[in-house]
GROMACS .gro file of C-alpha atoms in nm:
model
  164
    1UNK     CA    1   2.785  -0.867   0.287
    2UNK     CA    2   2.554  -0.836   0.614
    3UNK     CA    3   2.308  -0.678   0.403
    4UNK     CA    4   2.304  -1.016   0.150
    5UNK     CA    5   2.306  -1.254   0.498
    6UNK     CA    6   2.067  -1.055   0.616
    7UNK     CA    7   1.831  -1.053   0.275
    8UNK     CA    8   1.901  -1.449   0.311
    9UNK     CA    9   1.765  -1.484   0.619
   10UNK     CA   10   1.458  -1.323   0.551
   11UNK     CA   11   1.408  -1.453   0.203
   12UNK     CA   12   1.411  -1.809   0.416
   13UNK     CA   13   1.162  -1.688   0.716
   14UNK     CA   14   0.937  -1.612   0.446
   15UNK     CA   15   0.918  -1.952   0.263
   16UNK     CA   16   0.905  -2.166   0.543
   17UNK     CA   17   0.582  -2.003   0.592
   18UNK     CA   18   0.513  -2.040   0.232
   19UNK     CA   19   0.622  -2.387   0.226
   20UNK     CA   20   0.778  -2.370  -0.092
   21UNK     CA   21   0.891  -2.649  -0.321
   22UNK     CA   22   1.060  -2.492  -0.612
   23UNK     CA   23   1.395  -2.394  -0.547
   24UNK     CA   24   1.499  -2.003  -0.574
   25UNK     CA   25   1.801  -1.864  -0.726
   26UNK     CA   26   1.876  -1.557  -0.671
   27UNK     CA   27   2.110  -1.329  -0.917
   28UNK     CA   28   2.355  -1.253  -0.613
   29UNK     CA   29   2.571  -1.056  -0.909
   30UNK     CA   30   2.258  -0.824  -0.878
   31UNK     CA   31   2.272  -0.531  -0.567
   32UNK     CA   32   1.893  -0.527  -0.651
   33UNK     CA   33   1.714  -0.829  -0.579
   34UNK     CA   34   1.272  -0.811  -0.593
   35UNK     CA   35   1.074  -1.052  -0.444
   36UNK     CA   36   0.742  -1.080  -0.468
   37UNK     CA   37   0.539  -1.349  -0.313
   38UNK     CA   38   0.167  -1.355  -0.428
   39UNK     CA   39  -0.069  -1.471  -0.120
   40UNK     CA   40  -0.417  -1.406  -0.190
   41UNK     CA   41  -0.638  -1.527  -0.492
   42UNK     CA   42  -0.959  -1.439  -0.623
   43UNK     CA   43  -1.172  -1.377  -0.907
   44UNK     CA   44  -1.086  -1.041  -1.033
   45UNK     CA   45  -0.717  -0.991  -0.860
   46UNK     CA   46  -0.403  -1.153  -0.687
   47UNK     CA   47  -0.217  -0.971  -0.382
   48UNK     CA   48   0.110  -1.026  -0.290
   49UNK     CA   49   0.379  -0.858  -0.106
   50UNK     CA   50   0.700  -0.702  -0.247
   51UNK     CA   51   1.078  -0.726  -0.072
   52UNK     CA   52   1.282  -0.576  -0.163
   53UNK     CA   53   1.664  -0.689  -0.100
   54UNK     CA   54   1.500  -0.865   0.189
   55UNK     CA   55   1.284  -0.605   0.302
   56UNK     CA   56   0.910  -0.594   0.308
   57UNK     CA   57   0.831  -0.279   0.072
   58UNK     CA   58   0.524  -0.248  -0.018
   59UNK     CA   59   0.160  -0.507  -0.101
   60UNK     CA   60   0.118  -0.526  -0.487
   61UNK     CA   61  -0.192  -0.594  -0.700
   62UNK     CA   62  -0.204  -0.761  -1.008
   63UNK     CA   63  -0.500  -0.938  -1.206
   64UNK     CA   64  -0.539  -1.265  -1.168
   65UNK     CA   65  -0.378  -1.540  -1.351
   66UNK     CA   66  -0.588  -1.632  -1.719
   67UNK     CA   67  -0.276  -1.798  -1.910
   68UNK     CA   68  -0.060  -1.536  -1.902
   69UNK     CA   69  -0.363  -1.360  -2.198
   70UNK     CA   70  -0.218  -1.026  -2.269
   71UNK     CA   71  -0.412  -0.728  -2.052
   72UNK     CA   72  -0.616  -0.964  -1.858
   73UNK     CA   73  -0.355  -1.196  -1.645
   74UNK     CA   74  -0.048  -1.177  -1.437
   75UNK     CA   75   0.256  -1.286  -1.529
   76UNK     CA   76   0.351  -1.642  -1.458
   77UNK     CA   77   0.575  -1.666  -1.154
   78UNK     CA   78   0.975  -1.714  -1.212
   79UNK     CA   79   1.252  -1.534  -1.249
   80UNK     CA   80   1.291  -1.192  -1.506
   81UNK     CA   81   1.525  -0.875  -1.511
   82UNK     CA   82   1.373  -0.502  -1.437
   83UNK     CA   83   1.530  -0.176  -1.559
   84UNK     CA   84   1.434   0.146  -1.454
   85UNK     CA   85   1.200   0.273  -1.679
   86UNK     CA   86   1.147   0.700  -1.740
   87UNK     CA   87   0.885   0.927  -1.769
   88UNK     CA   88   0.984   1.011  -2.158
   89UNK     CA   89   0.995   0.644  -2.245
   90UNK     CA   90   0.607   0.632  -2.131
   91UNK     CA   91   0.272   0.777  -2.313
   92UNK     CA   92   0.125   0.694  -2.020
   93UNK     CA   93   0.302   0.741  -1.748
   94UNK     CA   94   0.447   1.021  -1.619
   95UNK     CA   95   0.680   0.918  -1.315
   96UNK     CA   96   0.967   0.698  -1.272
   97UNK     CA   97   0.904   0.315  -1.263
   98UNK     CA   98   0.957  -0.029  -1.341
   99UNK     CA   99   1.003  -0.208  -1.677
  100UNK     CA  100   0.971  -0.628  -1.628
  101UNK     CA  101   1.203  -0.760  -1.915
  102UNK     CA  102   1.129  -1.094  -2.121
  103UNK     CA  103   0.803  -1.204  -1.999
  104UNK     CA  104   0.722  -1.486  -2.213
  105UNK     CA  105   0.483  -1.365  -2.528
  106UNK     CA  106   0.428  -1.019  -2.335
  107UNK     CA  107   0.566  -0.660  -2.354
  108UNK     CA  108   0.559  -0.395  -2.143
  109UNK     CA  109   0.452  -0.509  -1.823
  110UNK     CA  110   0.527  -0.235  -1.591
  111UNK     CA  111   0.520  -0.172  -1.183
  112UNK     CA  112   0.306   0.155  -1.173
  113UNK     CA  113   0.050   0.346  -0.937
  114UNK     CA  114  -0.306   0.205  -0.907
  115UNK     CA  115  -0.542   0.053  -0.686
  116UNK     CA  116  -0.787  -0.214  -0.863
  117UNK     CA  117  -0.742  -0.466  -1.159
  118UNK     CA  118  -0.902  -0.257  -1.354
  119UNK     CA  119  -0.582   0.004  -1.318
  120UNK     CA  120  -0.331  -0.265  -1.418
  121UNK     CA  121  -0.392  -0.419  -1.777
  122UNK     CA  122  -0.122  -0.670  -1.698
  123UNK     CA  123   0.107  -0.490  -1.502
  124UNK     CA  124   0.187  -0.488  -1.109
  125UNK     CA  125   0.069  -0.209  -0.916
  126UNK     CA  126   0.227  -0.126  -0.550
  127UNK     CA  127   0.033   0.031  -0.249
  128UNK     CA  128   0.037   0.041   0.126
  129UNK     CA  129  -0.198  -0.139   0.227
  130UNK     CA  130  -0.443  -0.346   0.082
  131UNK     CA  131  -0.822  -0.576   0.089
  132UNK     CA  132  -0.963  -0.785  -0.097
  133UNK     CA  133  -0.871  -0.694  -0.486
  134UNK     CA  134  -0.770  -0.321  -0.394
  135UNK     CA  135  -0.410  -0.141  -0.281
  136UNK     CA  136  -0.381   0.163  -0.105
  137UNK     CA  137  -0.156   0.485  -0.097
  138UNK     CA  138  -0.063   0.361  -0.408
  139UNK     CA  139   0.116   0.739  -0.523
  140UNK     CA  140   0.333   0.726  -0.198
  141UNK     CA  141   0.400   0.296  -0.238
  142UNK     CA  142   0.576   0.380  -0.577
  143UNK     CA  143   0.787   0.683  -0.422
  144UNK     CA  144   0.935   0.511  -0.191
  145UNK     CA  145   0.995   0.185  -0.411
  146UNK     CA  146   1.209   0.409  -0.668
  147UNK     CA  147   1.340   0.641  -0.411
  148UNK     CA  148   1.499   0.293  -0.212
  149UNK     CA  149   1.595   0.171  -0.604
  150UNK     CA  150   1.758   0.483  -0.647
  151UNK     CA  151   1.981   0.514  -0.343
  152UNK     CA  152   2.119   0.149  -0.425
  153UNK     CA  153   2.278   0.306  -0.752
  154UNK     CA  154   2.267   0.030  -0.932
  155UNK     CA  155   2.050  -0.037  -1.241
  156UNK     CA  156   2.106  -0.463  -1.238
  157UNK     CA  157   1.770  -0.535  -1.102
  158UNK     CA  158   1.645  -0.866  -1.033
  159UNK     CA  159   1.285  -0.983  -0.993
  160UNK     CA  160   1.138  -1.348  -0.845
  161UNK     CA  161   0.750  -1.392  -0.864
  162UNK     CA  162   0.653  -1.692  -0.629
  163UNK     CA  163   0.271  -1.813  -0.567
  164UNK     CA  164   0.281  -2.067  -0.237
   0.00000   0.00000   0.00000
């Protein structure tokens, strides 16, 4: 329970900076709870920072938002279930990571490794550290995302996207 007052507390910190409108609700069945809040905007790629359960992970990296257009945009901000995706459900990729479930007219949107728009086809990458449209340590980001997933032994995962 501390940990959830705790996450709470945070969670609010962070939008009073963001001065955000739209309500949140949060999945508080869920042990897992993602946040990402997108702050920075340009032509080729939007940055953002990831919490999770309250907790500032990681910075993320995502291409920028053209209609939600398959391969080219981010997904539009709300609310969607993750599951832990494996290295033998992937052609691609050959680690542990992140599946984002029923994203409107899109499949397969994934959190990976990667450090420019042109490494994410749709998907969120996670580093630490980033610039203008690039993430860094992006390898070592991703370990410790899944390593902090997996110690919460739980595979109900719940992810909020919010732009300010």
């Amino acid at each position: 329970m501390k940990k959830l007052l705790k996450f709470v507390e945070n969670l609010l910190k962070k939008l009073k900076v963001l001065k955000c409108t739209k309500s949140i609700t949060f999945d508080l069945e869920s042990k897992i709870n993602l946040l990402l809040i997108r702050d920075t905007f340009t032509e080729n790629s939007t940055i953002g920072e990831l919490f999770l359960n309250g907790e500032r992970m990681c910075d993320t990296l995502e291409n920028p938002y053209i209609n939600n257009e398959r391969n080219i945009s981010c997904i539009p901000e709300g609310q969607y279930k993750v599951r832990l995706r494996t290295a033998r459900e992937s052609a691609t990729r050959d680690y542990l990571h992140l599946l984002v479930q029923d994203v409107p007219n899109r499949d397969y949107i994934l959190f990976h490794r990667g450090n420019t728009a042109k490494d994410t086809s749709g998907c969120i990458l996670v580093g630490l550290g980033s610039q203008q449209d690039f993430v860094q340590n992006s390898t070592l980001a991703m370990d410790l995302l899944m390593k902090e997933i997996i110690n919460l032994e739980e595979t109900k995962i719940n992810l909020i996207i919010k732009n300010p």
